[in-house]
Amino acid sequence: MQPPPLLEALPFAGLLLSIALFPMVAPRFWHRRLGAIAAFWSLLFLFPLAAHDGLHAALTECWSALLTEYLPFVSVLLALYATTGGMLIRGGPGGTPASNTAWLAVGTLLAGVIGTTGASMVLIRPLLRANAHRAQKIHIVIALILLIGNAGGALSPLGDPPLYLGFLQGVPFFWPLRHLALPLLVFAAPVLAGFYLLDRRSARAAPPPEPRGRLRLRGRWHLLLIALINLTVLGQAIWHPGTVRLFGAAIDGERLAASLLFLALAGLASAITPLAVREANLFEWAPLVEIAKLFPAIFITITPVLALLATQTQTPLSATANFWGSGLASAFLDNAPTYLIFFRQAGGEGLPSDDALRAISAGAVLFGGLTYIGNAPNMMIRTIAAQRGIRMPRFFGYTGLAALALAPALGLVWVVFFR
């Protein structure tokens, strides 16, 4: 089979450029017309394919991408988002440098269990409430994006979308924990240390925090739902009932069953969450709706790109090239499709070597906080901070500050593991 023409990859490139540019140059248009933009690039891919292979073949290829890639991806995100949105933390230690650093460290580990989006949703509001007495809180939000919203996702397939996509491609569930725990430690240690020193300086100009009472958690039943989500993901590596065909496309039975269970758990979480908890969390569906609109187009238009990579004989990239290449591309585009492209380039139809996969995975996860568009939680965290009256920097201002914070940690990870 001949590889598809390079022109067939242009809709995917156009979609990624839209993701990168529209939020900067036309943010209102982007948020209002995101679905239409995604549909435009999908149709631009579909029409030439239909003209060449026929409408039925084109629709079957799109349906296969939605069924086998998009449904498992979005269903687990929905389950985690709905579940963590029903958890409310009150009280706990006040906003001191030591307690803020501890919050960030715990949140970084928590992100590997409930995902970067879930952990960010659970922890940003209590962290901001604990620091309500502070005039300067921008550095707290930036550190939360870098650590909880991104780096903490390195420890499991539930942590970050790229690693979940890797799991769906056959990477073992505990592979990230075994191979990325040390890079995460080397990354997080200087970021936390730098944050503590900066926060201690900031605290000197602020009044002392008010007493906040004991730490309380509402929504304990949601912890059971999170455990069921984890068991369902893990079960996909154990139970293999065979393939199921739906409307002409085949999907592994375990993926279909898991997706349906994730949807059911999301519905259950929404049903048992009191309205008061959602209001206290300022919970909104908008961030997830944006992902739900955007990613069908990503999974559809990326098909010829992956096919081209799979059919081309390419010189394997070095660990340095995989780390910096996947990282910088993830930061300015989107880490999920970027991860898939480097994954296929390194492994072809199989799995990449552990060394290549480690560099690709670390880059896709650790660089995500470099820009607001590097990972799904980043813009959500920024929006919540703005709702609390924090004047967050604009795109390039944030990128400059994030680069200053990340450069020493990323350089250290590179020297230790990927040089």
Tab-separated table of C-alpha atoms in Angstrom:
chain	number	residue	atom	x	y	z
A	1	MET	CA	0.000	0.000	0.000
A	2	GLN	CA	1.389	3.346	-1.046
A	3	PRO	CA	1.589	6.042	1.630
A	4	PRO	CA	-1.042	8.750	1.313
A	5	PRO	CA	0.051	11.958	-0.439
A	6	LEU	CA	1.624	14.598	1.712
A	7	LEU	CA	-1.285	16.896	0.896
A	8	GLU	CA	-3.581	14.644	2.926
A	9	ALA	CA	-1.622	15.638	6.048
A	10	LEU	CA	-2.337	19.361	5.539
A	11	PRO	CA	-5.686	19.351	7.416
A	12	PHE	CA	-3.911	18.029	10.500
A	13	ALA	CA	-1.235	20.723	10.186
A	14	GLY	CA	-3.937	23.353	9.728
A	15	LEU	CA	-5.783	22.117	12.790
A	16	LEU	CA	-2.651	22.277	14.941
A	17	LEU	CA	-1.881	25.780	13.691
A	18	SER	CA	-5.447	26.765	14.577
A	19	ILE	CA	-4.944	25.416	18.099
A	20	ALA	CA	-1.716	27.361	18.430
A	21	LEU	CA	-2.739	30.686	16.873
A	22	PHE	CA	-6.466	31.332	17.321
A	23	PRO	CA	-6.366	31.442	21.165
A	24	MET	CA	-3.723	34.179	20.829
A	25	VAL	CA	-4.970	36.313	17.933
A	26	ALA	CA	-8.743	35.764	18.114
A	27	PRO	CA	-9.661	34.203	21.480
A	28	ARG	CA	-13.373	35.112	21.380
A	29	PHE	CA	-13.782	33.736	17.878
A	30	TRP	CA	-11.901	30.584	18.875
A	31	HIS	CA	-14.096	29.822	21.878
A	32	ARG	CA	-17.328	30.602	20.030
A	33	ARG	CA	-16.468	28.764	16.795
A	34	LEU	CA	-14.159	26.006	18.011
A	35	GLY	CA	-16.542	23.274	16.885
A	36	ALA	CA	-16.927	24.835	13.445
A	37	ILE	CA	-13.147	25.158	13.043
A	38	ALA	CA	-12.636	21.517	14.006
A	39	ALA	CA	-15.403	20.453	11.609
A	40	PHE	CA	-13.860	22.508	8.790
A	41	TRP	CA	-10.509	20.713	9.001
A	42	SER	CA	-12.246	17.337	9.321
A	43	LEU	CA	-14.289	17.984	6.169
A	44	LEU	CA	-11.213	19.270	4.354
A	45	PHE	CA	-9.671	15.874	5.070
A	46	LEU	CA	-12.831	13.925	4.266
A	47	PHE	CA	-13.732	15.411	0.845
A	48	PRO	CA	-10.510	14.477	-1.028
A	49	LEU	CA	-10.525	11.059	0.636
A	50	ALA	CA	-14.107	10.478	-0.481
A	51	ALA	CA	-13.274	11.585	-4.017
A	52	HIS	CA	-10.359	9.143	-4.174
A	53	ASP	CA	-11.682	6.096	-2.273
A	54	GLY	CA	-15.431	6.662	-2.283
A	55	LEU	CA	-17.738	8.134	0.348
A	56	HIS	CA	-18.333	4.832	2.157
A	57	ALA	CA	-14.609	4.141	2.598
A	58	ALA	CA	-13.964	7.695	3.803
A	59	LEU	CA	-16.771	7.581	6.345
A	60	THR	CA	-15.651	4.147	7.536
A	61	GLU	CA	-12.109	5.425	8.142
A	62	CYS	CA	-13.393	8.412	10.115
A	63	TRP	CA	-15.779	6.241	12.125
A	64	SER	CA	-12.962	3.809	12.924
A	65	ALA	CA	-10.814	6.664	14.279
A	66	LEU	CA	-13.679	7.933	16.427
A	67	LEU	CA	-14.585	4.486	17.749
A	68	THR	CA	-11.118	3.082	18.433
A	69	GLU	CA	-9.191	6.215	19.456
A	70	TYR	CA	-11.528	9.072	20.395
A	71	LEU	CA	-14.141	7.165	22.422
A	72	PRO	CA	-11.656	5.491	24.830
A	73	PHE	CA	-9.749	8.775	25.162
A	74	VAL	CA	-12.643	11.116	25.893
A	75	SER	CA	-14.600	8.675	28.070
A	76	VAL	CA	-11.833	8.341	30.671
A	77	LEU	CA	-11.323	12.126	30.690
A	78	LEU	CA	-15.058	12.607	31.244
A	79	ALA	CA	-15.088	10.101	34.108
A	80	LEU	CA	-12.140	11.757	35.871
A	81	TYR	CA	-13.452	15.274	35.278
A	82	ALA	CA	-16.942	14.541	36.556
A	83	THR	CA	-15.663	12.594	39.558
A	84	THR	CA	-13.090	15.105	40.748
A	85	GLY	CA	-15.580	17.937	40.213
A	86	GLY	CA	-17.620	16.446	43.052
A	87	MET	CA	-14.786	16.646	45.589
A	88	LEU	CA	-14.474	19.761	47.770
A	89	ILE	CA	-11.554	20.451	50.119
A	90	ARG	CA	-12.065	22.876	53.006
A	91	GLY	CA	-9.737	24.026	55.776
A	92	GLY	CA	-6.210	22.745	56.191
A	93	PRO	CA	-2.985	24.681	56.693
A	94	GLY	CA	-2.842	28.376	55.852
A	95	GLY	CA	-0.892	29.812	52.958
A	96	THR	CA	2.646	29.630	54.287
A	97	PRO	CA	5.683	28.852	52.090
A	98	ALA	CA	6.040	25.410	53.673
A	99	SER	CA	2.351	24.500	53.328
A	100	ASN	CA	2.138	25.822	49.756
A	101	THR	CA	5.171	23.767	48.775
A	102	ALA	CA	3.653	20.713	50.458
A	103	TRP	CA	0.353	21.251	48.578
A	104	LEU	CA	2.235	21.354	45.291
A	105	ALA	CA	4.272	18.238	46.106
A	106	VAL	CA	1.197	16.244	47.140
A	107	GLY	CA	-0.723	17.485	44.101
A	108	THR	CA	2.089	16.408	41.794
A	109	LEU	CA	1.783	12.851	43.093
A	110	LEU	CA	-2.027	13.011	43.074
A	111	ALA	CA	-2.025	13.927	39.383
A	112	GLY	CA	-0.718	10.469	38.566
A	113	VAL	CA	-3.769	8.915	40.240
A	114	ILE	CA	-6.652	11.147	39.148
A	115	GLY	CA	-5.096	12.899	36.162
A	116	THR	CA	-3.659	16.378	35.728
A	117	THR	CA	-7.086	17.832	34.988
A	118	GLY	CA	-8.664	16.169	38.014
A	119	ALA	CA	-5.878	17.081	40.426
A	120	SER	CA	-5.832	20.672	39.204
A	121	MET	CA	-9.594	20.947	39.646
A	122	VAL	CA	-9.454	19.522	43.158
A	123	LEU	CA	-6.506	21.558	44.468
A	124	ILE	CA	-6.469	24.967	42.802
A	125	ARG	CA	-9.429	26.353	44.727
A	126	PRO	CA	-8.297	25.342	48.254
A	127	LEU	CA	-4.784	26.550	47.425
A	128	LEU	CA	-6.081	29.954	46.327
A	129	ARG	CA	-8.406	30.160	49.348
A	130	ALA	CA	-5.463	29.400	51.650
A	131	ASN	CA	-3.561	32.306	50.075
A	132	ALA	CA	-6.413	34.805	49.940
A	133	HIS	CA	-4.425	37.102	52.256
A	134	ARG	CA	-1.622	37.386	49.690
A	135	ALA	CA	-1.434	40.232	47.179
A	136	GLN	CA	1.011	38.328	44.955
A	137	LYS	CA	-0.241	34.902	43.870
A	138	ILE	CA	0.795	34.628	40.228
A	139	HIS	CA	3.830	32.481	41.064
A	140	ILE	CA	1.571	30.044	42.933
A	141	VAL	CA	-0.665	29.573	39.897
A	142	ILE	CA	2.294	29.150	37.544
A	143	ALA	CA	3.872	26.534	39.815
A	144	LEU	CA	0.535	24.705	39.978
A	145	ILE	CA	0.376	24.614	36.167
A	146	LEU	CA	3.954	23.348	35.847
A	147	LEU	CA	3.722	20.636	38.505
A	148	ILE	CA	0.111	19.547	39.074
A	149	GLY	CA	-1.275	20.481	35.667
A	150	ASN	CA	1.539	18.804	33.739
A	151	ALA	CA	4.573	17.078	35.279
A	152	GLY	CA	2.598	15.064	37.826
A	153	GLY	CA	0.871	13.208	35.009
A	154	ALA	CA	4.088	11.294	34.303
A	155	LEU	CA	3.419	8.461	36.747
A	156	SER	CA	0.507	6.594	35.137
A	157	PRO	CA	-1.634	6.356	32.001
A	158	LEU	CA	-4.367	8.146	33.958
A	159	GLY	CA	-2.068	11.093	34.554
A	160	ASP	CA	-1.856	12.739	31.151
A	161	PRO	CA	-3.534	12.175	27.755
A	162	PRO	CA	-0.300	11.209	25.919
A	163	LEU	CA	0.446	8.396	28.348
A	164	TYR	CA	-3.112	7.115	28.138
A	165	LEU	CA	-2.798	7.052	24.358
A	166	GLY	CA	0.446	5.113	24.823
A	167	PHE	CA	-1.385	2.641	27.049
A	168	LEU	CA	-4.007	2.191	24.335
A	169	GLN	CA	-1.155	1.491	21.902
A	170	GLY	CA	0.153	-1.328	24.099
A	171	VAL	CA	2.474	0.332	26.637
A	172	PRO	CA	2.087	-1.547	29.973
A	173	PHE	CA	0.099	0.249	32.682
A	174	PHE	CA	3.008	0.475	35.158
A	175	TRP	CA	5.627	1.383	32.539
A	176	PRO	CA	5.421	5.156	33.317
A	177	LEU	CA	5.859	4.535	37.057
A	178	ARG	CA	8.942	2.380	36.478
A	179	HIS	CA	10.601	4.587	33.871
A	180	LEU	CA	9.460	8.160	34.579
A	181	ALA	CA	9.466	8.361	38.379
A	182	LEU	CA	13.153	9.325	38.562
A	183	PRO	CA	12.938	11.936	35.759
A	184	LEU	CA	9.904	13.414	37.535
A	185	LEU	CA	11.813	13.574	40.831
A	186	VAL	CA	14.803	15.258	39.183
A	187	PHE	CA	12.421	17.715	37.494
A	188	ALA	CA	10.190	18.494	40.475
A	189	ALA	CA	12.931	18.952	43.091
A	190	PRO	CA	14.455	22.165	41.649
A	191	VAL	CA	11.018	23.550	40.713
A	192	LEU	CA	9.731	23.031	44.270
A	193	ALA	CA	12.939	24.400	45.784
A	194	GLY	CA	12.811	27.498	43.588
A	195	PHE	CA	9.128	27.978	44.385
A	196	TYR	CA	9.749	27.747	48.125
A	197	LEU	CA	12.445	30.436	48.012
A	198	LEU	CA	10.287	32.726	45.882
A	199	ASP	CA	7.197	32.136	48.024
A	200	ARG	CA	9.124	32.808	51.233
A	201	ARG	CA	10.186	36.155	49.829
A	202	SER	CA	6.602	36.928	48.774
A	203	ALA	CA	5.244	35.972	52.202
A	204	ARG	CA	7.368	38.612	53.947
A	205	ALA	CA	5.279	41.396	52.392
A	206	ALA	CA	1.933	39.752	53.243
A	207	PRO	CA	-0.035	39.639	56.505
A	208	PRO	CA	-0.083	36.320	58.353
A	209	PRO	CA	-2.693	33.808	57.152
A	210	GLU	CA	-5.921	33.480	59.072
A	211	PRO	CA	-6.753	30.227	60.916
A	212	ARG	CA	-8.584	27.861	58.566
A	213	GLY	CA	-9.684	24.944	60.741
A	214	ARG	CA	-9.071	21.267	60.184
A	215	LEU	CA	-8.793	19.754	56.730
A	216	ARG	CA	-12.137	18.430	55.458
A	217	LEU	CA	-13.141	16.628	52.302
A	218	ARG	CA	-16.661	16.498	50.900
A	219	GLY	CA	-17.402	13.865	48.324
A	220	ARG	CA	-15.657	10.850	49.856
A	221	TRP	CA	-17.781	8.482	47.770
A	222	HIS	CA	-16.008	9.904	44.735
A	223	LEU	CA	-12.802	8.292	45.960
A	224	LEU	CA	-14.460	4.922	45.370
A	225	LEU	CA	-15.398	6.014	41.865
A	226	ILE	CA	-11.783	7.015	41.201
A	227	ALA	CA	-10.656	3.588	42.393
A	228	LEU	CA	-13.130	1.975	39.979
A	229	ILE	CA	-11.763	4.112	37.143
A	230	ASN	CA	-8.220	2.960	37.945
A	231	LEU	CA	-9.294	-0.682	38.129
A	232	THR	CA	-11.089	-0.360	34.801
A	233	VAL	CA	-7.998	1.049	33.098
A	234	LEU	CA	-5.838	-1.684	34.604
A	235	GLY	CA	-8.375	-4.336	33.631
A	236	GLN	CA	-7.887	-3.522	29.949
A	237	ALA	CA	-4.408	-4.997	30.178
A	238	ILE	CA	-5.732	-8.242	31.702
A	239	TRP	CA	-9.095	-9.015	30.059
A	240	HIS	CA	-9.136	-9.546	26.281
A	241	PRO	CA	-12.530	-10.847	25.099
A	242	GLY	CA	-11.814	-10.271	21.408
A	243	THR	CA	-12.895	-7.667	18.899
A	244	VAL	CA	-16.367	-6.224	18.363
A	245	ARG	CA	-17.570	-4.800	15.051
A	246	LEU	CA	-19.847	-1.777	15.122
A	247	PHE	CA	-21.095	-0.299	11.852
A	248	GLY	CA	-18.131	-1.607	9.893
A	249	ALA	CA	-15.330	-0.777	12.344
A	250	ALA	CA	-13.621	-3.142	14.776
A	251	ILE	CA	-12.732	-2.263	18.368
A	252	ASP	CA	-11.205	-4.400	21.084
A	253	GLY	CA	-13.915	-5.639	23.414
A	254	GLU	CA	-12.068	-4.473	26.530
A	255	ARG	CA	-11.796	-0.923	25.170
A	256	LEU	CA	-15.477	-0.759	24.341
A	257	ALA	CA	-16.515	-2.172	27.718
A	258	ALA	CA	-14.179	0.214	29.557
A	259	SER	CA	-15.486	3.210	27.619
A	260	LEU	CA	-19.075	2.353	28.443
A	261	LEU	CA	-18.182	1.894	32.111
A	262	PHE	CA	-16.360	5.246	32.157
A	263	LEU	CA	-19.475	6.933	30.766
A	264	ALA	CA	-21.611	5.233	33.395
A	265	LEU	CA	-19.245	6.298	36.199
A	266	ALA	CA	-19.288	9.878	34.910
A	267	GLY	CA	-23.085	9.854	34.985
A	268	LEU	CA	-23.104	8.395	38.490
A	269	ALA	CA	-20.608	10.983	39.737
A	270	SER	CA	-22.729	13.797	38.333
A	271	ALA	CA	-25.897	12.349	39.876
A	272	ILE	CA	-24.511	12.008	43.428
A	273	THR	CA	-22.671	15.345	43.552
A	274	PRO	CA	-24.611	17.977	45.530
A	275	LEU	CA	-25.231	21.243	43.740
A	276	ALA	CA	-23.614	23.115	46.650
A	277	VAL	CA	-20.316	21.299	46.023
A	278	ARG	CA	-20.324	22.198	42.342
A	279	GLU	CA	-21.123	25.821	43.139
A	280	ALA	CA	-18.360	25.981	45.755
A	281	ASN	CA	-15.945	24.554	43.189
A	282	LEU	CA	-17.224	26.935	40.478
A	283	PHE	CA	-17.541	23.775	38.411
A	284	GLU	CA	-18.129	24.208	34.679
A	285	TRP	CA	-18.320	21.736	31.815
A	286	ALA	CA	-16.813	24.187	29.306
A	287	PRO	CA	-13.185	22.925	29.471
A	288	LEU	CA	-14.281	19.349	28.789
A	289	VAL	CA	-16.719	20.430	26.080
A	290	GLU	CA	-13.800	22.133	24.320
A	291	ILE	CA	-11.811	18.882	24.365
A	292	ALA	CA	-14.841	16.916	23.212
A	293	LYS	CA	-15.244	19.224	20.187
A	294	LEU	CA	-11.582	19.420	19.270
A	295	PHE	CA	-10.284	15.888	19.581
A	296	PRO	CA	-12.562	14.171	17.029
A	297	ALA	CA	-10.923	16.354	14.391
A	298	ILE	CA	-7.466	15.567	15.777
A	299	PHE	CA	-7.988	11.810	15.664
A	300	ILE	CA	-9.546	11.967	12.176
A	301	THR	CA	-7.000	14.256	10.493
A	302	ILE	CA	-3.950	12.633	12.110
A	303	THR	CA	-4.631	9.347	10.268
A	304	PRO	CA	-2.552	10.101	7.128
A	305	VAL	CA	0.276	11.535	9.238
A	306	LEU	CA	0.543	8.303	11.201
A	307	ALA	CA	0.244	6.277	7.991
A	308	LEU	CA	3.083	8.238	6.407
A	309	LEU	CA	5.288	7.691	9.430
A	310	ALA	CA	4.477	3.989	9.541
A	311	THR	CA	5.416	3.441	5.883
A	312	GLN	CA	8.580	5.519	5.798
A	313	THR	CA	11.983	4.130	6.708
A	314	GLN	CA	13.513	6.781	8.904
A	315	THR	CA	16.718	7.059	10.850
A	316	PRO	CA	15.927	6.615	14.554
A	317	LEU	CA	16.171	9.835	16.539
A	318	SER	CA	18.545	10.177	19.445
A	319	ALA	CA	17.274	10.447	23.006
A	320	THR	CA	18.139	14.149	22.959
A	321	ALA	CA	16.135	14.727	19.768
A	322	ASN	CA	13.157	12.756	21.086
A	323	PHE	CA	13.177	14.623	24.420
A	324	TRP	CA	13.535	18.174	23.119
A	325	GLY	CA	11.607	17.559	19.903
A	326	SER	CA	8.545	15.981	21.490
A	327	GLY	CA	8.716	18.462	24.354
A	328	LEU	CA	8.848	21.690	22.358
A	329	ALA	CA	6.269	20.433	19.852
A	330	SER	CA	3.963	19.431	22.725
A	331	ALA	CA	4.283	22.835	24.367
A	332	PHE	CA	3.303	24.825	21.283
A	333	LEU	CA	0.867	22.430	19.655
A	334	ASP	CA	-0.851	19.623	21.555
A	335	ASN	CA	0.914	16.892	23.494
A	336	ALA	CA	-1.457	14.038	22.601
A	337	PRO	CA	-1.005	14.004	18.784
A	338	THR	CA	2.644	15.044	19.160
A	339	TYR	CA	3.251	12.012	21.357
A	340	LEU	CA	1.594	9.739	18.779
A	341	ILE	CA	3.734	11.106	15.953
A	342	PHE	CA	7.018	10.578	17.827
A	343	PHE	CA	5.738	7.223	19.128
A	344	ARG	CA	5.096	5.958	15.595
A	345	GLN	CA	8.321	7.446	14.250
A	346	ALA	CA	10.304	5.573	16.895
A	347	GLY	CA	8.389	2.293	16.872
A	348	GLY	CA	6.732	1.954	13.472
A	349	GLU	CA	3.951	-0.615	13.862
A	350	GLY	CA	5.340	-1.841	17.203
A	351	LEU	CA	6.440	-0.269	20.475
A	352	PRO	CA	9.482	2.013	20.622
A	353	SER	CA	12.474	0.941	22.683
A	354	ASP	CA	12.352	1.817	26.363
A	355	ASP	CA	15.016	4.517	25.899
A	356	ALA	CA	13.155	6.192	23.026
A	357	LEU	CA	9.778	5.897	24.732
A	358	ARG	CA	11.175	7.325	27.966
A	359	ALA	CA	12.506	10.405	26.160
A	360	ILE	CA	9.299	10.905	24.167
A	361	SER	CA	7.057	10.472	27.214
A	362	ALA	CA	9.138	12.763	29.425
A	363	GLY	CA	9.185	15.456	26.753
A	364	ALA	CA	5.440	15.276	26.093
A	365	VAL	CA	4.585	15.567	29.794
A	366	LEU	CA	7.269	17.804	31.321
A	367	PHE	CA	7.184	20.535	28.640
A	368	GLY	CA	3.392	20.900	28.740
A	369	GLY	CA	3.470	23.847	31.140
A	370	LEU	CA	5.679	25.960	28.888
A	371	THR	CA	2.638	27.615	27.259
A	372	TYR	CA	-1.042	27.978	28.034
A	373	ILE	CA	-1.888	25.636	25.163
A	374	GLY	CA	0.569	22.855	26.037
A	375	ASN	CA	-1.970	20.788	27.991
A	376	ALA	CA	-5.698	20.862	28.653
A	377	PRO	CA	-5.590	22.008	32.336
A	378	ASN	CA	-3.430	25.074	31.655
A	379	MET	CA	-6.126	27.356	30.280
A	380	MET	CA	-8.617	26.058	32.818
A	381	ILE	CA	-6.280	26.911	35.718
A	382	ARG	CA	-5.687	30.353	34.210
A	383	THR	CA	-9.450	30.943	33.918
A	384	ILE	CA	-10.129	29.921	37.512
A	385	ALA	CA	-7.305	32.167	38.734
A	386	ALA	CA	-8.745	35.091	36.755
A	387	GLN	CA	-12.166	34.443	38.315
A	388	ARG	CA	-10.483	34.863	41.715
A	389	GLY	CA	-9.074	38.267	40.732
A	390	ILE	CA	-5.523	37.174	39.867
A	391	ARG	CA	-4.159	39.082	36.868
A	392	MET	CA	-2.395	36.315	35.003
A	393	PRO	CA	0.166	37.229	32.312
A	394	ARG	CA	-0.790	37.002	28.646
A	395	PHE	CA	0.420	34.211	26.390
A	396	PHE	CA	3.967	35.383	25.690
A	397	GLY	CA	4.434	36.843	29.164
A	398	TYR	CA	3.441	33.541	30.713
A	399	THR	CA	5.673	31.595	28.305
A	400	GLY	CA	8.654	33.740	29.286
A	401	LEU	CA	8.063	33.230	33.013
A	402	ALA	CA	7.450	29.497	32.544
A	403	ALA	CA	10.635	29.161	30.481
A	404	LEU	CA	12.663	30.788	33.283
A	405	ALA	CA	11.158	28.377	35.806
A	406	LEU	CA	11.473	25.282	33.611
A	407	ALA	CA	14.884	25.768	32.007
A	408	PRO	CA	17.004	24.593	34.985
A	409	ALA	CA	14.757	21.578	35.679
A	410	LEU	CA	14.508	20.506	32.037
A	411	GLY	CA	18.228	20.991	31.540
A	412	LEU	CA	18.935	18.830	34.567
A	413	VAL	CA	16.619	16.071	33.341
A	414	TRP	CA	18.307	16.163	29.939
A	415	VAL	CA	21.832	15.954	31.371
A	416	VAL	CA	20.971	13.120	33.766
A	417	PHE	CA	18.820	10.940	31.497
A	418	PHE	CA	18.889	11.892	27.809
A	419	ARG	CA	22.205	13.459	26.914
